[in-house]
Every structure is written in C-alpha cells, then in structure tokens.
XYZ file of C-alpha atoms in Angstrom:
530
model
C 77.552 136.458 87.243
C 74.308 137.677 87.741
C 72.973 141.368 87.501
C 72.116 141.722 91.385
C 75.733 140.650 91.840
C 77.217 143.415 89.460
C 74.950 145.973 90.431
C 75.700 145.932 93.813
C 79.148 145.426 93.549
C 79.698 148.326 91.236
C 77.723 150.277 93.899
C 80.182 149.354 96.547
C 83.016 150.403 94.047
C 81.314 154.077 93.209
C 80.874 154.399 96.616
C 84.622 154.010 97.915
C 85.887 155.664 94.701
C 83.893 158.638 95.868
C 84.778 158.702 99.114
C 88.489 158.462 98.105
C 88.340 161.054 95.745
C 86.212 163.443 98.081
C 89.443 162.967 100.904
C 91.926 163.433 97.844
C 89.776 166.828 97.031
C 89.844 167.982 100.791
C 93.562 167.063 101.311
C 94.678 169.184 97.861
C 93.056 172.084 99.159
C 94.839 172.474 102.004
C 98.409 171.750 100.198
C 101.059 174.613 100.041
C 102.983 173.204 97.131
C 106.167 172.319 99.145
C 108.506 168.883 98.462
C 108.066 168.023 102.085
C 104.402 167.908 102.145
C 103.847 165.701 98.651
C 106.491 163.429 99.110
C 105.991 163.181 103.239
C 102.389 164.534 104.046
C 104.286 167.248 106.132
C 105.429 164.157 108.524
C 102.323 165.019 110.608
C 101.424 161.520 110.529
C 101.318 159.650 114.082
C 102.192 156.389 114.812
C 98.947 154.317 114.637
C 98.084 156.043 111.421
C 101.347 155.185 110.047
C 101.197 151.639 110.808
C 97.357 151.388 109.494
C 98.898 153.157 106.061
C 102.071 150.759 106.039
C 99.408 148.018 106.117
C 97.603 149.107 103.586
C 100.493 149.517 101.484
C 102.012 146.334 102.041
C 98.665 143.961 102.401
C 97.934 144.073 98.345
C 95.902 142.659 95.901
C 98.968 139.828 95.685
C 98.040 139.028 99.568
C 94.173 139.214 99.001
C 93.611 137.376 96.121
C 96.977 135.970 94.717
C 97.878 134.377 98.314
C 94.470 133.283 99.148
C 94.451 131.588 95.305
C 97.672 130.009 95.990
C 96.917 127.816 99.169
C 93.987 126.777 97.169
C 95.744 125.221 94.371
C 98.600 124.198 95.520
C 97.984 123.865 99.460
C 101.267 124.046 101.620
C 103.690 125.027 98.814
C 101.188 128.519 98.645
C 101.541 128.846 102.177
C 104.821 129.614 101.988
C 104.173 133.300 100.211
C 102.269 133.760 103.649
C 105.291 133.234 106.085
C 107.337 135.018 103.732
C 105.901 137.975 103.594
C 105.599 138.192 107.157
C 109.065 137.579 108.096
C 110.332 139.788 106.352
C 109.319 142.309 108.671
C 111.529 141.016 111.345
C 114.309 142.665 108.591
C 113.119 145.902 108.437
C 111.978 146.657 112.265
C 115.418 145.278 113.418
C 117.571 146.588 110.809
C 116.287 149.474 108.061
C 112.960 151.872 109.906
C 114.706 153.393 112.636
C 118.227 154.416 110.510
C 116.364 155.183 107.128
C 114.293 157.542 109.094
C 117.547 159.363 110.689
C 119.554 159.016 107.477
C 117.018 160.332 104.548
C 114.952 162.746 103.512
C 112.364 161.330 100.891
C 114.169 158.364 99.266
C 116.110 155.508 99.639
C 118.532 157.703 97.476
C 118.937 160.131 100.109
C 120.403 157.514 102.438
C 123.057 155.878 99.924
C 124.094 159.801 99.148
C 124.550 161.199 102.494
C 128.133 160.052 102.022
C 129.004 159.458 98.702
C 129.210 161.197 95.718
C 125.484 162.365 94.653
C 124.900 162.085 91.590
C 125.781 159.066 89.978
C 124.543 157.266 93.454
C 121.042 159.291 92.574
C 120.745 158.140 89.153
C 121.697 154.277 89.906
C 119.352 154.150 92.838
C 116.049 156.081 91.378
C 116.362 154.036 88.195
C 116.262 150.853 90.704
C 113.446 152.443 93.051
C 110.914 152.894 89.508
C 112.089 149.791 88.112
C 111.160 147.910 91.240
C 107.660 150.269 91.385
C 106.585 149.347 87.544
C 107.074 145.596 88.529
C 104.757 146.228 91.511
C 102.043 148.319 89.869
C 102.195 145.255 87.055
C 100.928 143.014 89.870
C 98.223 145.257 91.150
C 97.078 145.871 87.664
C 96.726 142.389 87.155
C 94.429 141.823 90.004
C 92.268 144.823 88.987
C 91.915 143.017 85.264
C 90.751 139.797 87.417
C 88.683 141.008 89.265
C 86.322 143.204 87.163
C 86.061 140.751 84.424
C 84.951 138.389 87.135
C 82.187 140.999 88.336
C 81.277 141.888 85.220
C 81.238 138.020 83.994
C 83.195 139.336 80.969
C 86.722 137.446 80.386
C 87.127 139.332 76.824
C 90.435 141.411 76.661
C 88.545 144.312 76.145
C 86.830 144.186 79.518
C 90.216 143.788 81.075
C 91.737 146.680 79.341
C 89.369 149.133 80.533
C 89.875 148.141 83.759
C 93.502 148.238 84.157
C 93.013 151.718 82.124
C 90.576 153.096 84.922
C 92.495 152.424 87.881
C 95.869 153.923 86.136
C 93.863 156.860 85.604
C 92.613 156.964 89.263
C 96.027 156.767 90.829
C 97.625 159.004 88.830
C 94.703 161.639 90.349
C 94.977 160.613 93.633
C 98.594 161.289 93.440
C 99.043 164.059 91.317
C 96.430 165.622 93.603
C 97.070 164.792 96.605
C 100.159 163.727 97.169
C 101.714 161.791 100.619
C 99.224 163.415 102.582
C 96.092 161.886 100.160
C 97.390 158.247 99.773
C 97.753 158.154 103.299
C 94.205 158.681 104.395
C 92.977 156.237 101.553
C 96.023 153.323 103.016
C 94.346 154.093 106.388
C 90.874 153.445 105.153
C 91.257 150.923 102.789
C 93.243 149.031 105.705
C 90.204 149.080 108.023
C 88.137 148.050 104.786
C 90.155 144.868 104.210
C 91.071 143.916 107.834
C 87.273 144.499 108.437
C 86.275 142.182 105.259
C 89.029 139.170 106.142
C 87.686 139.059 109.504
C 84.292 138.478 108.406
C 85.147 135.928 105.825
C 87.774 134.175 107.949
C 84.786 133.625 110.768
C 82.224 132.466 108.044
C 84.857 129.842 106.946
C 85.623 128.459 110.545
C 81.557 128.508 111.596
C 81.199 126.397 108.799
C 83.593 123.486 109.752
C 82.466 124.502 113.589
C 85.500 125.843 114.405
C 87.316 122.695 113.789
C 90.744 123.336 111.937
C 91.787 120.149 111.173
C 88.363 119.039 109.904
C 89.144 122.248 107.471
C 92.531 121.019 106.453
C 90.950 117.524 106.013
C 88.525 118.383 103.692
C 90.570 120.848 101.486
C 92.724 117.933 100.567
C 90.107 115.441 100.271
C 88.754 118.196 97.187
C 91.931 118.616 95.892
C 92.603 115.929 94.256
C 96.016 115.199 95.841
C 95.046 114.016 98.934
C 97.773 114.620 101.942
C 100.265 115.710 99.310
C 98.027 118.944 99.599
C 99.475 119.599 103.341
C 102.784 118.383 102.245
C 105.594 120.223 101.248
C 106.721 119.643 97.362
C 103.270 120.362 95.155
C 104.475 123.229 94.060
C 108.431 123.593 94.668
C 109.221 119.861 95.335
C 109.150 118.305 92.095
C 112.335 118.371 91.197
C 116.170 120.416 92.555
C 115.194 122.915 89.670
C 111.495 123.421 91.901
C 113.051 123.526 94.937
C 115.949 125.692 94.161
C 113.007 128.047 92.976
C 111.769 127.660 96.364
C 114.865 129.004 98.039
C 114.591 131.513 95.502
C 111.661 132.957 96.470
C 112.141 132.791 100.116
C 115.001 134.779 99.512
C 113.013 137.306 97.758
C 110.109 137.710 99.961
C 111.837 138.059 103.178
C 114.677 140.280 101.805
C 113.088 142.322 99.167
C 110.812 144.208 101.738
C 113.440 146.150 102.939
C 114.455 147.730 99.697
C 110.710 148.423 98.418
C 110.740 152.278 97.480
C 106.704 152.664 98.816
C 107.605 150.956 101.821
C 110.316 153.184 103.087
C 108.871 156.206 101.783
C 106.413 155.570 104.499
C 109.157 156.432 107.312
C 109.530 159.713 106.225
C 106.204 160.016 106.901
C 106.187 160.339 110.474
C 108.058 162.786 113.038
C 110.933 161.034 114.293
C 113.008 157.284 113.901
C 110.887 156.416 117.591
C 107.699 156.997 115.613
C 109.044 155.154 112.562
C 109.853 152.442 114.735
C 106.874 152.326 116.472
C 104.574 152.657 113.433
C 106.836 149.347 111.987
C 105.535 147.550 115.265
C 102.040 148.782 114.555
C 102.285 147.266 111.367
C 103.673 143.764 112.050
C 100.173 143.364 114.371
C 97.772 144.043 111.603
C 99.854 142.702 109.119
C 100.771 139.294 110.975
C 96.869 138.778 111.897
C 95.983 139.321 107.722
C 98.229 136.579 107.135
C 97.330 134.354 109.360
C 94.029 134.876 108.194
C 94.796 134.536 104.458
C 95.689 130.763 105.264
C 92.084 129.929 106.404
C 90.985 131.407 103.183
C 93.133 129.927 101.360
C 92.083 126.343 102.979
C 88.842 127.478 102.796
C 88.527 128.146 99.113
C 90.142 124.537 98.384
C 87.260 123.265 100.519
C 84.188 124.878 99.591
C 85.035 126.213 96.421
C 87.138 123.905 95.379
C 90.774 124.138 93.000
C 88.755 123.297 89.932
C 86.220 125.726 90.329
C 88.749 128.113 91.497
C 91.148 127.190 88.514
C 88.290 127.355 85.731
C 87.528 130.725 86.977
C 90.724 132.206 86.704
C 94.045 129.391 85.807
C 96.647 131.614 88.341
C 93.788 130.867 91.061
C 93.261 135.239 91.486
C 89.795 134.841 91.839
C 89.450 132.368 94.984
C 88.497 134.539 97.515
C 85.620 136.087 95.967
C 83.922 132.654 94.882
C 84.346 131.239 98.242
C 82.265 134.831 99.438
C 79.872 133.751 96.969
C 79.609 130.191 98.584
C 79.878 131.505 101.776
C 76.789 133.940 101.488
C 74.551 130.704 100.640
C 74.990 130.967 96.804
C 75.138 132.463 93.378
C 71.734 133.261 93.442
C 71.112 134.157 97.232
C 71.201 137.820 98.775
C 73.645 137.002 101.194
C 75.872 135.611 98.536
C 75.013 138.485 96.323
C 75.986 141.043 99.447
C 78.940 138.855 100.175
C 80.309 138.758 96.543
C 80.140 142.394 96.056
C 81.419 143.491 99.696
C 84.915 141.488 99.383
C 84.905 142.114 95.225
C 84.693 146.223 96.692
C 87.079 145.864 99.366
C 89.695 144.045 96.629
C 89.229 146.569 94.134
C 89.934 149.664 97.173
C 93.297 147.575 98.033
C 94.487 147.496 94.630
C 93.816 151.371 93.969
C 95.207 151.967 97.341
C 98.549 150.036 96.909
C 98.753 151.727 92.945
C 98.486 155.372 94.420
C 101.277 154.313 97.195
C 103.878 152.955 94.696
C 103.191 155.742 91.987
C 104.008 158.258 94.475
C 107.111 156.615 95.566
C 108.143 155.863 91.759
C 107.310 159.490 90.967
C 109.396 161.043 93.977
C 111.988 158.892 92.644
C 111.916 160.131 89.425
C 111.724 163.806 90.223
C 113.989 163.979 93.321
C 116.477 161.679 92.006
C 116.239 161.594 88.901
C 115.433 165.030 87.063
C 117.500 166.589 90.357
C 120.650 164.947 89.964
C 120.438 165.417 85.569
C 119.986 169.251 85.831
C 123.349 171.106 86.009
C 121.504 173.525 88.923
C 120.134 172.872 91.742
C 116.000 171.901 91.185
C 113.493 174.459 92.800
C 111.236 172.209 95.364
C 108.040 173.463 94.015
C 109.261 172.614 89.700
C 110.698 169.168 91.452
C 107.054 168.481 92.558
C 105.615 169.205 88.977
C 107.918 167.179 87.909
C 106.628 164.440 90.272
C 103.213 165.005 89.393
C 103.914 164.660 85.343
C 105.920 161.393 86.271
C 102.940 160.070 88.339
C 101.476 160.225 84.713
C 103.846 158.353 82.453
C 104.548 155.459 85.101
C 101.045 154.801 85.126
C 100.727 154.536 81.009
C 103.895 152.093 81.732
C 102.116 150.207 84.659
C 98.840 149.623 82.806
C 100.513 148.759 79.083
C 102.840 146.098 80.897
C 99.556 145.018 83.076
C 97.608 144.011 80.023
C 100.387 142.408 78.497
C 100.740 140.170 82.094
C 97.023 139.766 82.695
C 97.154 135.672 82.885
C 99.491 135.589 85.191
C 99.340 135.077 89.528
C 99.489 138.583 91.411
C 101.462 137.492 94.380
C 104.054 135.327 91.461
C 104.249 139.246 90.175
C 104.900 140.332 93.235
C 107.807 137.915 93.865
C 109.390 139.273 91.300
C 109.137 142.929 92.583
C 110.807 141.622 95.464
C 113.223 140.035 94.098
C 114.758 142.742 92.124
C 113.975 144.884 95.319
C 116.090 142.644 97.203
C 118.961 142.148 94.554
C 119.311 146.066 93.727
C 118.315 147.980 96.809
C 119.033 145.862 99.703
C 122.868 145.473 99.086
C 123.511 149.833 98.713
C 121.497 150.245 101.849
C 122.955 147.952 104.192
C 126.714 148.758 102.913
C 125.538 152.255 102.873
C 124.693 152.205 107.056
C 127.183 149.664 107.959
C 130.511 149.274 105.968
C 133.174 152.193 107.220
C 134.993 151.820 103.595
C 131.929 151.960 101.151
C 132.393 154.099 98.381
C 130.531 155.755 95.140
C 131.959 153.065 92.689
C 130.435 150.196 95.224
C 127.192 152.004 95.911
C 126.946 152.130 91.765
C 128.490 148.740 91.136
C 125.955 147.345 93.891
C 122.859 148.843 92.433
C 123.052 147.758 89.116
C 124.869 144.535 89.659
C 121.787 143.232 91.267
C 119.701 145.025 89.188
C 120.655 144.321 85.698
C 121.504 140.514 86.626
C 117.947 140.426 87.803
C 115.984 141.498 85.107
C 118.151 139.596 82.842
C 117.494 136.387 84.584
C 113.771 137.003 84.548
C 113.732 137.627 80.804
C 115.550 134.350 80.172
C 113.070 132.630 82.751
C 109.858 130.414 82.225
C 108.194 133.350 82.877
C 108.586 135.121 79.481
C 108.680 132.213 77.175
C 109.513 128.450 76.558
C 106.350 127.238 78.548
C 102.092 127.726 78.143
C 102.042 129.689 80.885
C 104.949 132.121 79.845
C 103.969 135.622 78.781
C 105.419 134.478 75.171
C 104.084 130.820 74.918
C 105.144 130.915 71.553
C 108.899 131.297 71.308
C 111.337 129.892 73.489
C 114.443 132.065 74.723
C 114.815 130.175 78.167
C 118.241 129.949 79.261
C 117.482 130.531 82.794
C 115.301 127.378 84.483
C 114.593 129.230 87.967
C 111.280 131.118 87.686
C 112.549 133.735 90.467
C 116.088 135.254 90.242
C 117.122 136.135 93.813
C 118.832 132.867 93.992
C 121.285 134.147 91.894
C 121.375 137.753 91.698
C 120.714 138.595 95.209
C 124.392 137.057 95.946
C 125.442 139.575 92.848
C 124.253 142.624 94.079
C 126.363 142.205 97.523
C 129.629 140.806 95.881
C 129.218 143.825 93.100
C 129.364 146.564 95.823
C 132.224 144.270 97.042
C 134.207 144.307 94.461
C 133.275 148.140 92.908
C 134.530 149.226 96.847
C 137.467 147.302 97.304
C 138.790 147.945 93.322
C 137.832 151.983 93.441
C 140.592 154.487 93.940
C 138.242 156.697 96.151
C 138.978 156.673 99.863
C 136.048 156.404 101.542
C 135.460 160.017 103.639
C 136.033 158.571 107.351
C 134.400 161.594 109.034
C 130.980 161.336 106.654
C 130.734 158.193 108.298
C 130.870 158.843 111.411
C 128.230 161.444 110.751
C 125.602 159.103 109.127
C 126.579 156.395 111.924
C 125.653 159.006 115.158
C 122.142 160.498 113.071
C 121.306 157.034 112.370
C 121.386 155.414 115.770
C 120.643 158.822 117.604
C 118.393 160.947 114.945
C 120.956 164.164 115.913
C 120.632 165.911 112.834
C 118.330 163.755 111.343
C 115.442 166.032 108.920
C-alpha cells in the first residue's frame, strides 16, 4: 500500500475520531449522572434517530467487510448471511420491540424479572447478555485488526495488536463518557457515513458492467474459478449433510439470534414509548434492507473485478474485499481516485467498527452493573454507584474483547458474528418469548432456559472446527473436535426452549397468575410501562 493511500486514509480516520470524540465531550457535559440517562440517553430519542442508531448498530464490520468478502469467495453460499440477517427483522418488529419496550426498563433482564423471582433470573440473564456482547466485540475487533494492517500494508501481529488495542481504548471512552446518549449520536452518524459510502460504491460497480446485472453475475463466476457452481447453492454448505446441516445451522442463528442481542434491545429503551419503538424498528428494516441488498453487488463485484484470489491473498477469511475492489474501482493502486476511494470506504469501515464496539460495551456494561453487581449486593444499589459501576465494567470487557480479538484475528467477521447469534438465539431468545407468552413460566424455567442454551452453546463451539482439529481452527495444532457442525444453533437452540420446558413444568413454584396478567396488559397496551 502506498504512502498517499495511508496518509489519506489515516486522515479520514483522525478526522471522524475527532469528530466522535468532540460529540462524546459535548454530550458528557450535559449528563446529570442518573441510570436513566447512561443506560437510555434520557429516552429523548425520536423515531428516525432511533432507527438511523439501530442501523448503525446492527450494519457492522461483519456486514461491511465479512459479508461483502463472503459472496466473493464463495458466491451464493455467502449470500445467504445477507438474507439472514435481514429476516430476522421480521422477528423482532412482529414479535419482541413493541412488548420489550412496555415490559423493561434497561435490559433484557428487566423483562424476564417483572414476574419472577429477581435475582437468580438477573444473574442467569446478565451473564448471557455479556457473554453474547464479548462474542460480538470479538468480531468487530477482528475487522479493526484487518483493516489497519491492510492500510498500513503491515500483516505483522504487532500491527494488529495495536489496532485492536486502540479501538478498545476508544470505546471504552466513548462509553464511559458518554453513555446512551453519546453512542447514539456516533450510530446516527456513522450510519449516514456507511449508507453514504455503499451507495457510492454499489453505483461505481453497476456503471462499470453498464448497469447490466447479469453481465455482473456472469463475470464473477467466470473469475472464480468455479464457473456456475459460483451462483449455485452448495460451495460453501453443500458439500456434504455435515455442510448443509451447518447451513441450517446458521440460518437458524441469524434469523433468531437478533432478537435476543443485548445492544439491540437496549436500543428500545431508548425512545419514548412501544409506538416509537415500533416505529423506529420500521425505520430500521428500510435502511437496513437497502445495505443488504447492496452488500450483494459488492460482494459480486469484488469476485469480478477484484477477483477471489486477489481477495483471498489479501486476507484468507476474504475481510478485506471491499476495500480492494474501492481501490480498483477508483482506477488503481496508484491513481488519486483509487487513492481517495481506498481511504474513504477504509474510514467509513473503521467508524462502523468503533461505532458497533461503543454500542455493545454499553449494553454489556449495563448488564453487568444493573444485573449483575445489583442483584449480588444484599441492598438495594444507589443509581448513581450502579453507573460507576457500569463505567468500570465498560473497562474490563474491553481488555476481554481485545485479548480474545487478537487471539481470533484470522478468522471471517460475519463467521464471528454467527456465532454471537447463535448463542444469542440459544440463551436469550427462549426466556424472552416464555417470559411474554407462557401463563405458567416460572423462575426455575427462566434459569433452566438461560443457561441450557447457553452452556450447550459454548460447549458445542469449543468442541467445533472452529477451535481446533482443522488449519483454519483457532488451535490448528491440537485436535479436541467432537462436535462436526461449525455453528451450534442446530443443536442448542432446540435446548434452550426444551430447558425452560422442562425447569417450568418440574419446579414446585406456581407461577403468580395475577403478575401475568400485569406484564400481558403493559406489554400490549404500555399502561404502566417506564
């Protein structure tokens, strides 16, 4: 990479780092210390600015880079993370914004213990919310270790390290500073940012094949290598039943594990009432639907003006697609316009991933304080100690996020973020639907339900391909693979439901008839509701 390319680039990056940090600055000096405004921004938020900051929570570095990487290697199969992503949206406007608005305060803890017993539904259910946030982070720290050694033309581990160390230590000012209020404002611009930047890219590809789609598609598997096995289902998942079991796996995963993502539905909280939640969700599915769409013509593109080798000598998970094809794109490695291009999208991917980081430390770190260190102290916690507590936890998730990121640095971001999902899905999703729909649920299910998906999970990925047995495991040198899928929602998805099952239907508590009704009338009518 040349020095006008790095120069200009790192400009770009000063420049939104800046600009984030001077709206972080303005934001903390208007802040009155309170639990309501770090964890919800005061719920001042309207609508459209909600669904521009759920965008720019949910439209990471895994859809940028690790999508946009994955159609180019592996054509249709990569695809997939695309339509998964965005159907999963479906799940949470039809059946989660609205009622976790009405039912909760700050958490998805505060839902499951509106009825039950608090405490041990607290603990179980902010242990899942920070488990499922560290996974996250992992993938955004990945994509920031990428993409700098990319800029910087630097592959060394060093480089890579210093990276994921800088943005830790950004988030954990934007949040500690800042709070809900702070990481708002930088979703909202940071959403504009890479909306703006895929637009731009996504024309450049289609004036260069004249607008002609097919023509596109054509070419991309001419380069590939595969020919029409490119547009085919099975490069990827269709090898074998073990492939395409993965494949089911994963689907699974994406379009259930949105639902239960602790940054996502700290975001309802965010605004005044369930309407505006609601509303805000439809906002998002507009900006977020047209991203993806757009992330297939990258992805297509890359494969056919880049080209997977290129793409896959760069970077082997294919993370670094979409800024070589901006390179291409701009006429060249040694053109301005390539130069300009290059740096532009390389800024705009570097804002999403310290965007995203500063979203899910602030949901891990609410988790931590208001479940957490509230429900271990024998008295009730004071709002304002709860939100130092918060603020110290901001710090010791990131030193977790960036020690596991290094470790993880060779693999794909949006693989990572399957995972996220998938313990997401397996842990969280089964408490909260039980928790607003089954009459009988009680504390023993909501406990049994959490860590029955969530244990299960995490067990499955240890004993996966992903952490040893193969060369691209994180361990290429042992092998302790019991497990063949490489995603575990297959499996422990199904456990998390049947362990709330069973933990209900075998516990001696009756379940209080008359909480209940309470959550059901503030969750469909928001009487009540906080």
């Amino acid at each position: 990479m040349t020095g006008n390319h790095q120069t200009l680039a790192l400009v770009l990056f000063s420049a939104f780092i800046a600009v984030t940090l001077a709206i972080t600055t303005w934001v903390s000096r208007d802040r009155h210390g309170s639990a309501e405004e770090f964890y919800a921004g005061g719920r001042l938020f309207s609508p459209m600015e909600n669904g521009f900051a759920i965008a720019g929570d949910y439209m990471s570095a895994a859809s940028f880079l690790g999508i946009s990487g994955l159609i180019a290697l592996f054509g249709y199969d990569g695809l997939l993370y695309s339509v998964g992503f965005l159907v999963a949206w479906l799940v949470v406007l039809f059946l989660v914004a609205e009622l976790v608005r009405n039912c909760g305060r700050f958490t998805l803890a505060d839902v499951v213990a509106a009825r039950m017993s608090e405490r041990p539904v607290r603990i179980a259910a902010g242990t899942s919310s920070v488990t499922v946030s560290v996974l996250y982070l992992v993938a955004q720290m990945v994509g920031a270790g990428s993409l700098v050694a990319l800029l910087l033309g630097r592959t060394s581990a060093a480089a890579q390290c210093w990276t994921v160390v800088g943005v830790g230590a950004l988030m954990v000012i934007y949040v500690s500073l800042g709070g809900m209020r702070a990481t708002t404002w930088i979703q909202i611009v940071k959403a504009v940012l890479l909306l703006g930047g895929t637009v731009a890219l996504t024309a450049l590809v289609l004036v260069r094949f004249h607008g002609d789609f097919d023509r596109l598609l054509l070419t991309a598997a001419d380069r590939s290598g595969h020919g029409n096995a490119f547009l085919a289902p099975g490069l990827k998942y269709g090898a074998d039943w073990t492939a395409r079991f993965d494949f089911i796996s994963l689907g699974l995963a994406l379009v259930l594990g949105t639902a239960g993502l602790p940054h996502i539905l700290s975001r309802f909280y965010t605004v005044p009432t369930a309407r505006a939640a609601r509303r805000s969700v439809v906002w998002s599915i507009g900006l977020i639907g047209g991203f993806y769409l757009m992330t297939i013509v990258l992805g297509f593109g890359a494969a056919a003006i880049v080209g997977p080798q290129a793409v896959r000598e760069s970077n082997a998970a294919g993370n670094t697609a979409v800024p070589l094809l901006a390179l291409d794109l701009g006429g060249g490695a040694d053109s301005t316009g390539g130069t300009v291009l290059f740096a532009v999208v390389a800024a705009v991917a570097f804002a999403t991933i310290l965007a995203v980081v500063a979203g899910i430390t602030l949901a891990s770190s609410a988790s931590v304080a208001h479940d957490l260190y509230a429900s271990l102290r024998r008295r009730r916690a004071e709002p304002r100690s709860e939100v130092a507590v918060a603020r110290a936890a901001a710090v010791g998730i990131g030193v977790v996020a960036i020690a596991l990121g290094l470790l993880a640095r060779d693999l794909n971001v949006a693989f990572l973020v399957g995972l996220a999902f998938a313990v997401a899905a397996s842990a969280n999703l089964p408490v909260l639907l039980y928790s607003l729909f089954w009459r009988g649920f009680t504390t023993r299910g909501a406990v049994y339900a959490v860590y029955g998906g969530l244990v299960p999970a995490l067990v499955l990925v240890v004993l996966s391909p992903v952490v040893s047995g193969s060369p691209e495991s994180l361990f290429p040198g042992v092998d302790f693979q019991y497990f063949p899928l490489q995603n575990p929602g297959l499996v422990s998805i199904p456990l998390g439901f049947l362990a709330g099952w069973f933990g209900t239907v075998t516990s001696a508590e009756v379940a209080d008839e008359a909480k209940h009704a309470e959550t059901e009338v503030r969750s469909l009518t928001g009487a009540g509701a906080v």
